[in-house]
Amino acid sequence: DVDRETGELARATEELTEALAITRDRGDRKGTAASLHGLGMISSLAGEKQKAAEHFREALKVYQELKDQPGEAGALFQLGALAVQMDRVQEGLRLMALSAVVLRSINSDEVKNIEPVVERLASQLNYRQDQFVAMLQEVMHSYVKDKGRSLVDRTFRG
């Protein structure tokens, strides 16, 4: 039932917005990042792509400040998924690949869920092996240079 789902999203948004205010007030950066990430997920489900991107970008910034790499990888993946939904498939692929790179660097089991998505997307874009490797090198370079911020900025201008 659409009304119920819409009501649940509105209630969840309200609760997370309150949580965000409280965590910010207390200086709880980890809680702030989690609240922003949750708001990004809800905005994405509600079809509010720009708002979702803003929440995920802000969450990413906090995760990076905290050196929370699993959180960082999650935000990068969600930004990649949003980019794909917004028909920016190549940019989305790069952000998802960057998420996998971060997860692999910390030996996270979560990488096994991300890499098949990245490979499937690359396959849909008809990437040859050499193009795929070049793209991976590009995202790794971007991560070393600025933690991938330029990739995110290029994908979500404004």
mmCIF file with all atom_site columns, C-alpha atoms in Angstrom:
data_model
loop_
_atom_site.group_PDB
_atom_site.id
_atom_site.type_symbol
_atom_site.label_atom_id
_atom_site.label_alt_id
_atom_site.label_comp_id
_atom_site.label_asym_id
_atom_site.label_entity_id
_atom_site.label_seq_id
_atom_site.pdbx_PDB_ins_code
_atom_site.Cartn_x
_atom_site.Cartn_y
_atom_site.Cartn_z
_atom_site.occupancy
_atom_site.B_iso_or_equiv
_atom_site.pdbx_formal_charge
_atom_site.auth_seq_id
_atom_site.auth_comp_id
_atom_site.auth_asym_id
_atom_site.auth_atom_id
_atom_site.pdbx_PDB_model_num
ATOM 1   C CA . ASP A 1 1   ? 0.000  0.000   0.000   1.00 0.00 ? 1   ASP A CA 1
ATOM 2   C CA . VAL A 1 2   ? 1.615  3.213   -1.262  1.00 0.00 ? 2   VAL A CA 1
ATOM 3   C CA . ASP A 1 3   ? 0.102  5.478   1.413   1.00 0.00 ? 3   ASP A CA 1
ATOM 4   C CA . ARG A 1 4   ? 1.487  3.305   4.181   1.00 0.00 ? 4   ARG A CA 1
ATOM 5   C CA . GLU A 1 5   ? 4.935  3.195   2.561   1.00 0.00 ? 5   GLU A CA 1
ATOM 6   C CA . THR A 1 6   ? 4.898  6.964   2.060   1.00 0.00 ? 6   THR A CA 1
ATOM 7   C CA . GLY A 1 7   ? 3.829  7.441   5.680   1.00 0.00 ? 7   GLY A CA 1
ATOM 8   C CA . GLU A 1 8   ? 6.590  5.117   6.871   1.00 0.00 ? 8   GLU A CA 1
ATOM 9   C CA . LEU A 1 9   ? 9.199  6.990   4.829   1.00 0.00 ? 9   LEU A CA 1
ATOM 10  C CA . ALA A 1 10  ? 7.957  10.308  6.228   1.00 0.00 ? 10  ALA A CA 1
ATOM 11  C CA . ARG A 1 11  ? 8.081  8.947   9.789   1.00 0.00 ? 11  ARG A CA 1
ATOM 12  C CA . ALA A 1 12  ? 11.549 7.479   9.240   1.00 0.00 ? 12  ALA A CA 1
ATOM 13  C CA . THR A 1 13  ? 12.721 10.806  7.781   1.00 0.00 ? 13  THR A CA 1
ATOM 14  C CA . GLU A 1 14  ? 11.349 12.624  10.817  1.00 0.00 ? 14  GLU A CA 1
ATOM 15  C CA . GLU A 1 15  ? 13.078 10.238  13.241  1.00 0.00 ? 15  GLU A CA 1
ATOM 16  C CA . LEU A 1 16  ? 16.413 10.387  11.412  1.00 0.00 ? 16  LEU A CA 1
ATOM 17  C CA . THR A 1 17  ? 16.236 14.172  11.134  1.00 0.00 ? 17  THR A CA 1
ATOM 18  C CA . GLU A 1 18  ? 15.755 14.311  14.914  1.00 0.00 ? 18  GLU A CA 1
ATOM 19  C CA . ALA A 1 19  ? 18.603 11.838  15.427  1.00 0.00 ? 19  ALA A CA 1
ATOM 20  C CA . LEU A 1 20  ? 20.816 13.953  13.169  1.00 0.00 ? 20  LEU A CA 1
ATOM 21  C CA . ALA A 1 21  ? 20.088 17.079  15.221  1.00 0.00 ? 21  ALA A CA 1
ATOM 22  C CA . ILE A 1 22  ? 20.832 15.233  18.471  1.00 0.00 ? 22  ILE A CA 1
ATOM 23  C CA . THR A 1 23  ? 24.058 13.629  17.239  1.00 0.00 ? 23  THR A CA 1
ATOM 24  C CA . ARG A 1 24  ? 25.271 16.948  15.820  1.00 0.00 ? 24  ARG A CA 1
ATOM 25  C CA . ASP A 1 25  ? 24.391 18.681  19.084  1.00 0.00 ? 25  ASP A CA 1
ATOM 26  C CA . ARG A 1 26  ? 26.370 16.106  21.073  1.00 0.00 ? 26  ARG A CA 1
ATOM 27  C CA . GLY A 1 27  ? 29.315 16.180  18.683  1.00 0.00 ? 27  GLY A CA 1
ATOM 28  C CA . ASP A 1 28  ? 28.727 12.487  17.913  1.00 0.00 ? 28  ASP A CA 1
ATOM 29  C CA . ARG A 1 29  ? 30.366 12.338  14.473  1.00 0.00 ? 29  ARG A CA 1
ATOM 30  C CA . LYS A 1 30  ? 29.778 8.609   13.986  1.00 0.00 ? 30  LYS A CA 1
ATOM 31  C CA . GLY A 1 31  ? 26.079 9.035   14.820  1.00 0.00 ? 31  GLY A CA 1
ATOM 32  C CA . THR A 1 32  ? 25.912 12.051  12.525  1.00 0.00 ? 32  THR A CA 1
ATOM 33  C CA . ALA A 1 33  ? 27.376 10.054  9.625   1.00 0.00 ? 33  ALA A CA 1
ATOM 34  C CA . ALA A 1 34  ? 24.970 7.166   10.273  1.00 0.00 ? 34  ALA A CA 1
ATOM 35  C CA . SER A 1 35  ? 21.967 9.534   10.398  1.00 0.00 ? 35  SER A CA 1
ATOM 36  C CA . LEU A 1 36  ? 23.039 11.226  7.153   1.00 0.00 ? 36  LEU A CA 1
ATOM 37  C CA . HIS A 1 37  ? 23.536 7.830   5.500   1.00 0.00 ? 37  HIS A CA 1
ATOM 38  C CA . GLY A 1 38  ? 20.067 6.746   6.626   1.00 0.00 ? 38  GLY A CA 1
ATOM 39  C CA . LEU A 1 39  ? 18.530 9.964   5.311   1.00 0.00 ? 39  LEU A CA 1
ATOM 40  C CA . GLY A 1 40  ? 20.289 9.313   2.010   1.00 0.00 ? 40  GLY A CA 1
ATOM 41  C CA . MET A 1 41  ? 18.765 5.838   1.820   1.00 0.00 ? 41  MET A CA 1
ATOM 42  C CA . ILE A 1 42  ? 15.269 7.173   2.547   1.00 0.00 ? 42  ILE A CA 1
ATOM 43  C CA . SER A 1 43  ? 15.610 10.029  0.037   1.00 0.00 ? 43  SER A CA 1
ATOM 44  C CA . SER A 1 44  ? 16.787 7.525   -2.563  1.00 0.00 ? 44  SER A CA 1
ATOM 45  C CA . LEU A 1 45  ? 13.789 5.240   -1.888  1.00 0.00 ? 45  LEU A CA 1
ATOM 46  C CA . ALA A 1 46  ? 11.478 8.267   -2.134  1.00 0.00 ? 46  ALA A CA 1
ATOM 47  C CA . GLY A 1 47  ? 12.965 9.088   -5.552  1.00 0.00 ? 47  GLY A CA 1
ATOM 48  C CA . GLU A 1 48  ? 14.571 12.295  -4.281  1.00 0.00 ? 48  GLU A CA 1
ATOM 49  C CA . LYS A 1 49  ? 17.909 11.664  -5.999  1.00 0.00 ? 49  LYS A CA 1
ATOM 50  C CA . GLN A 1 50  ? 19.479 15.115  -5.501  1.00 0.00 ? 50  GLN A CA 1
ATOM 51  C CA . LYS A 1 51  ? 18.607 15.163  -1.811  1.00 0.00 ? 51  LYS A CA 1
ATOM 52  C CA . ALA A 1 52  ? 19.939 11.599  -1.454  1.00 0.00 ? 52  ALA A CA 1
ATOM 53  C CA . ALA A 1 53  ? 23.200 12.622  -3.138  1.00 0.00 ? 53  ALA A CA 1
ATOM 54  C CA . GLU A 1 54  ? 23.584 15.557  -0.728  1.00 0.00 ? 54  GLU A CA 1
ATOM 55  C CA . HIS A 1 55  ? 23.066 13.308  2.300   1.00 0.00 ? 55  HIS A CA 1
ATOM 56  C CA . PHE A 1 56  ? 25.488 10.650  1.027   1.00 0.00 ? 56  PHE A CA 1
ATOM 57  C CA . ARG A 1 57  ? 28.116 13.271  0.139   1.00 0.00 ? 57  ARG A CA 1
ATOM 58  C CA . GLU A 1 58  ? 27.893 14.778  3.599   1.00 0.00 ? 58  GLU A CA 1
ATOM 59  C CA . ALA A 1 59  ? 28.023 11.306  5.207   1.00 0.00 ? 59  ALA A CA 1
ATOM 60  C CA . LEU A 1 60  ? 31.065 10.475  3.050   1.00 0.00 ? 60  LEU A CA 1
ATOM 61  C CA . LYS A 1 61  ? 32.857 13.594  4.254   1.00 0.00 ? 61  LYS A CA 1
ATOM 62  C CA . VAL A 1 62  ? 32.254 12.677  7.911   1.00 0.00 ? 62  VAL A CA 1
ATOM 63  C CA . TYR A 1 63  ? 33.213 9.024   7.376   1.00 0.00 ? 63  TYR A CA 1
ATOM 64  C CA . GLN A 1 64  ? 36.468 10.179  5.760   1.00 0.00 ? 64  GLN A CA 1
ATOM 65  C CA . GLU A 1 65  ? 37.202 12.604  8.600   1.00 0.00 ? 65  GLU A CA 1
ATOM 66  C CA . LEU A 1 66  ? 36.650 9.728   11.052  1.00 0.00 ? 66  LEU A CA 1
ATOM 67  C CA . LYS A 1 67  ? 38.769 7.380   8.905   1.00 0.00 ? 67  LYS A CA 1
ATOM 68  C CA . ASP A 1 68  ? 35.763 5.018   8.963   1.00 0.00 ? 68  ASP A CA 1
ATOM 69  C CA . GLN A 1 69  ? 36.553 3.054   5.810   1.00 0.00 ? 69  GLN A CA 1
ATOM 70  C CA . PRO A 1 70  ? 33.550 0.682   5.902   1.00 0.00 ? 70  PRO A CA 1
ATOM 71  C CA . GLY A 1 71  ? 31.257 3.730   6.194   1.00 0.00 ? 71  GLY A CA 1
ATOM 72  C CA . GLU A 1 72  ? 33.206 5.510   3.477   1.00 0.00 ? 72  GLU A CA 1
ATOM 73  C CA . ALA A 1 73  ? 32.877 2.515   1.153   1.00 0.00 ? 73  ALA A CA 1
ATOM 74  C CA . GLY A 1 74  ? 29.133 2.321   1.845   1.00 0.00 ? 74  GLY A CA 1
ATOM 75  C CA . ALA A 1 75  ? 28.620 5.986   1.021   1.00 0.00 ? 75  ALA A CA 1
ATOM 76  C CA . LEU A 1 76  ? 30.695 5.669   -2.159  1.00 0.00 ? 76  LEU A CA 1
ATOM 77  C CA . PHE A 1 77  ? 28.675 2.632   -3.230  1.00 0.00 ? 77  PHE A CA 1
ATOM 78  C CA . GLN A 1 78  ? 25.365 4.419   -2.602  1.00 0.00 ? 78  GLN A CA 1
ATOM 79  C CA . LEU A 1 79  ? 26.589 7.459   -4.562  1.00 0.00 ? 79  LEU A CA 1
ATOM 80  C CA . GLY A 1 80  ? 27.538 5.087   -7.390  1.00 0.00 ? 80  GLY A CA 1
ATOM 81  C CA . ALA A 1 81  ? 24.112 3.450   -7.332  1.00 0.00 ? 81  ALA A CA 1
ATOM 82  C CA . LEU A 1 82  ? 22.456 6.888   -7.418  1.00 0.00 ? 82  LEU A CA 1
ATOM 83  C CA . ALA A 1 83  ? 24.612 7.920   -10.373 1.00 0.00 ? 83  ALA A CA 1
ATOM 84  C CA . VAL A 1 84  ? 23.523 4.789   -12.260 1.00 0.00 ? 84  VAL A CA 1
ATOM 85  C CA . GLN A 1 85  ? 19.854 5.571   -11.488 1.00 0.00 ? 85  GLN A CA 1
ATOM 86  C CA . MET A 1 86  ? 20.447 9.085   -12.844 1.00 0.00 ? 86  MET A CA 1
ATOM 87  C CA . ASP A 1 87  ? 21.798 7.643   -16.129 1.00 0.00 ? 87  ASP A CA 1
ATOM 88  C CA . ARG A 1 88  ? 25.397 8.492   -15.247 1.00 0.00 ? 88  ARG A CA 1
ATOM 89  C CA . VAL A 1 89  ? 26.363 4.849   -15.553 1.00 0.00 ? 89  VAL A CA 1
ATOM 90  C CA . GLN A 1 90  ? 30.099 5.259   -16.223 1.00 0.00 ? 90  GLN A CA 1
ATOM 91  C CA . GLU A 1 91  ? 30.464 7.629   -13.260 1.00 0.00 ? 91  GLU A CA 1
ATOM 92  C CA . GLY A 1 92  ? 28.429 5.250   -11.112 1.00 0.00 ? 92  GLY A CA 1
ATOM 93  C CA . LEU A 1 93  ? 30.695 2.391   -12.120 1.00 0.00 ? 93  LEU A CA 1
ATOM 94  C CA . ARG A 1 94  ? 33.751 4.388   -11.033 1.00 0.00 ? 94  ARG A CA 1
ATOM 95  C CA . LEU A 1 95  ? 32.243 5.209   -7.627  1.00 0.00 ? 95  LEU A CA 1
ATOM 96  C CA . MET A 1 96  ? 31.189 1.596   -7.051  1.00 0.00 ? 96  MET A CA 1
ATOM 97  C CA . ALA A 1 97  ? 34.651 0.412   -8.118  1.00 0.00 ? 97  ALA A CA 1
ATOM 98  C CA . LEU A 1 98  ? 36.173 2.896   -5.676  1.00 0.00 ? 98  LEU A CA 1
ATOM 99  C CA . SER A 1 99  ? 33.963 1.435   -2.949  1.00 0.00 ? 99  SER A CA 1
ATOM 100 C CA . ALA A 1 100 ? 35.331 -2.031  -3.787  1.00 0.00 ? 100 ALA A CA 1
ATOM 101 C CA . VAL A 1 101 ? 38.914 -0.699  -3.720  1.00 0.00 ? 101 VAL A CA 1
ATOM 102 C CA . VAL A 1 102 ? 38.377 0.751   -0.220  1.00 0.00 ? 102 VAL A CA 1
ATOM 103 C CA . LEU A 1 103 ? 36.800 -2.497  1.019   1.00 0.00 ? 103 LEU A CA 1
ATOM 104 C CA . ARG A 1 104 ? 39.590 -4.592  -0.470  1.00 0.00 ? 104 ARG A CA 1
ATOM 105 C CA . SER A 1 105 ? 42.209 -2.344  1.202   1.00 0.00 ? 105 SER A CA 1
ATOM 106 C CA . ILE A 1 106 ? 40.781 -3.248  4.629   1.00 0.00 ? 106 ILE A CA 1
ATOM 107 C CA . ASN A 1 107 ? 40.169 -6.917  3.752   1.00 0.00 ? 107 ASN A CA 1
ATOM 108 C CA . SER A 1 108 ? 36.410 -6.538  4.240   1.00 0.00 ? 108 SER A CA 1
ATOM 109 C CA . ASP A 1 109 ? 34.197 -9.510  3.385   1.00 0.00 ? 109 ASP A CA 1
ATOM 110 C CA . GLU A 1 110 ? 31.712 -6.975  2.009   1.00 0.00 ? 110 GLU A CA 1
ATOM 111 C CA . VAL A 1 111 ? 33.848 -6.703  -1.141  1.00 0.00 ? 111 VAL A CA 1
ATOM 112 C CA . LYS A 1 112 ? 32.386 -10.016 -2.315  1.00 0.00 ? 112 LYS A CA 1
ATOM 113 C CA . ASN A 1 113 ? 28.986 -8.292  -2.575  1.00 0.00 ? 113 ASN A CA 1
ATOM 114 C CA . ILE A 1 114 ? 30.310 -5.224  -4.403  1.00 0.00 ? 114 ILE A CA 1
ATOM 115 C CA . GLU A 1 115 ? 32.734 -6.658  -6.963  1.00 0.00 ? 115 GLU A CA 1
ATOM 116 C CA . PRO A 1 116 ? 30.097 -8.705  -8.860  1.00 0.00 ? 116 PRO A CA 1
ATOM 117 C CA . VAL A 1 117 ? 27.965 -5.546  -9.209  1.00 0.00 ? 117 VAL A CA 1
ATOM 118 C CA . VAL A 1 118 ? 30.993 -3.627  -10.530 1.00 0.00 ? 118 VAL A CA 1
ATOM 119 C CA . GLU A 1 119 ? 31.876 -6.443  -12.956 1.00 0.00 ? 119 GLU A CA 1
ATOM 120 C CA . ARG A 1 120 ? 28.281 -6.744  -14.189 1.00 0.00 ? 120 ARG A CA 1
ATOM 121 C CA . LEU A 1 121 ? 28.056 -2.992  -14.775 1.00 0.00 ? 121 LEU A CA 1
ATOM 122 C CA . ALA A 1 122 ? 31.380 -2.957  -16.634 1.00 0.00 ? 122 ALA A CA 1
ATOM 123 C CA . SER A 1 123 ? 30.124 -5.847  -18.751 1.00 0.00 ? 123 SER A CA 1
ATOM 124 C CA . GLN A 1 124 ? 26.893 -3.961  -19.566 1.00 0.00 ? 124 GLN A CA 1
ATOM 125 C CA . LEU A 1 125 ? 29.060 -1.047  -20.702 1.00 0.00 ? 125 LEU A CA 1
ATOM 126 C CA . ASN A 1 126 ? 31.036 -3.480  -22.882 1.00 0.00 ? 126 ASN A CA 1
ATOM 127 C CA . TYR A 1 127 ? 34.329 -2.744  -21.138 1.00 0.00 ? 127 TYR A CA 1
ATOM 128 C CA . ARG A 1 128 ? 37.219 -4.805  -22.419 1.00 0.00 ? 128 ARG A CA 1
ATOM 129 C CA . GLN A 1 129 ? 39.647 -6.144  -19.821 1.00 0.00 ? 129 GLN A CA 1
ATOM 130 C CA . ASP A 1 130 ? 42.216 -3.409  -20.584 1.00 0.00 ? 130 ASP A CA 1
ATOM 131 C CA . GLN A 1 131 ? 39.529 -0.700  -20.257 1.00 0.00 ? 131 GLN A CA 1
ATOM 132 C CA . PHE A 1 132 ? 38.401 -2.192  -16.937 1.00 0.00 ? 132 PHE A CA 1
ATOM 133 C CA . VAL A 1 133 ? 41.961 -2.235  -15.603 1.00 0.00 ? 133 VAL A CA 1
ATOM 134 C CA . ALA A 1 134 ? 42.525 1.365   -16.773 1.00 0.00 ? 134 ALA A CA 1
ATOM 135 C CA . MET A 1 135 ? 39.301 2.441   -15.030 1.00 0.00 ? 135 MET A CA 1
ATOM 136 C CA . LEU A 1 136 ? 40.432 0.731   -11.797 1.00 0.00 ? 136 LEU A CA 1
ATOM 137 C CA . GLN A 1 137 ? 43.800 2.477   -12.011 1.00 0.00 ? 137 GLN A CA 1
ATOM 138 C CA . GLU A 1 138 ? 42.014 5.805   -12.540 1.00 0.00 ? 138 GLU A CA 1
ATOM 139 C CA . VAL A 1 139 ? 39.834 5.366   -9.441  1.00 0.00 ? 139 VAL A CA 1
ATOM 140 C CA . MET A 1 140 ? 42.799 4.247   -7.324  1.00 0.00 ? 140 MET A CA 1
ATOM 141 C CA . HIS A 1 141 ? 44.735 7.322   -8.460  1.00 0.00 ? 141 HIS A CA 1
ATOM 142 C CA . SER A 1 142 ? 41.724 9.493   -7.603  1.00 0.00 ? 142 SER A CA 1
ATOM 143 C CA . TYR A 1 143 ? 41.586 7.941   -4.135  1.00 0.00 ? 143 TYR A CA 1
ATOM 144 C CA . VAL A 1 144 ? 45.268 8.586   -3.505  1.00 0.00 ? 144 VAL A CA 1
ATOM 145 C CA . LYS A 1 145 ? 44.955 12.145  -4.804  1.00 0.00 ? 145 LYS A CA 1
ATOM 146 C CA . ASP A 1 146 ? 41.835 13.321  -2.941  1.00 0.00 ? 146 ASP A CA 1
ATOM 147 C CA . LYS A 1 147 ? 39.970 10.329  -1.455  1.00 0.00 ? 147 LYS A CA 1
ATOM 148 C CA . GLY A 1 148 ? 37.804 10.234  -4.595  1.00 0.00 ? 148 GLY A CA 1
ATOM 149 C CA . ARG A 1 149 ? 36.249 13.658  -3.943  1.00 0.00 ? 149 ARG A CA 1
ATOM 150 C CA . SER A 1 150 ? 36.903 14.833  -7.506  1.00 0.00 ? 150 SER A CA 1
ATOM 151 C CA . LEU A 1 151 ? 35.072 11.747  -8.872  1.00 0.00 ? 151 LEU A CA 1
ATOM 152 C CA . VAL A 1 152 ? 32.099 12.488  -6.612  1.00 0.00 ? 152 VAL A CA 1
ATOM 153 C CA . ASP A 1 153 ? 32.133 16.196  -7.498  1.00 0.00 ? 153 ASP A CA 1
ATOM 154 C CA . ARG A 1 154 ? 32.305 15.443  -11.221 1.00 0.00 ? 154 ARG A CA 1
ATOM 155 C CA . THR A 1 155 ? 29.352 13.084  -10.911 1.00 0.00 ? 155 THR A CA 1
ATOM 156 C CA . PHE A 1 156 ? 27.167 15.348  -8.746  1.00 0.00 ? 156 PHE A CA 1
ATOM 157 C CA . ARG A 1 157 ? 27.918 18.905  -9.770  1.00 0.00 ? 157 ARG A CA 1
ATOM 158 C CA . GLY A 1 158 ? 26.290 21.516  -7.598  1.00 0.00 ? 158 GLY A CA 1
#
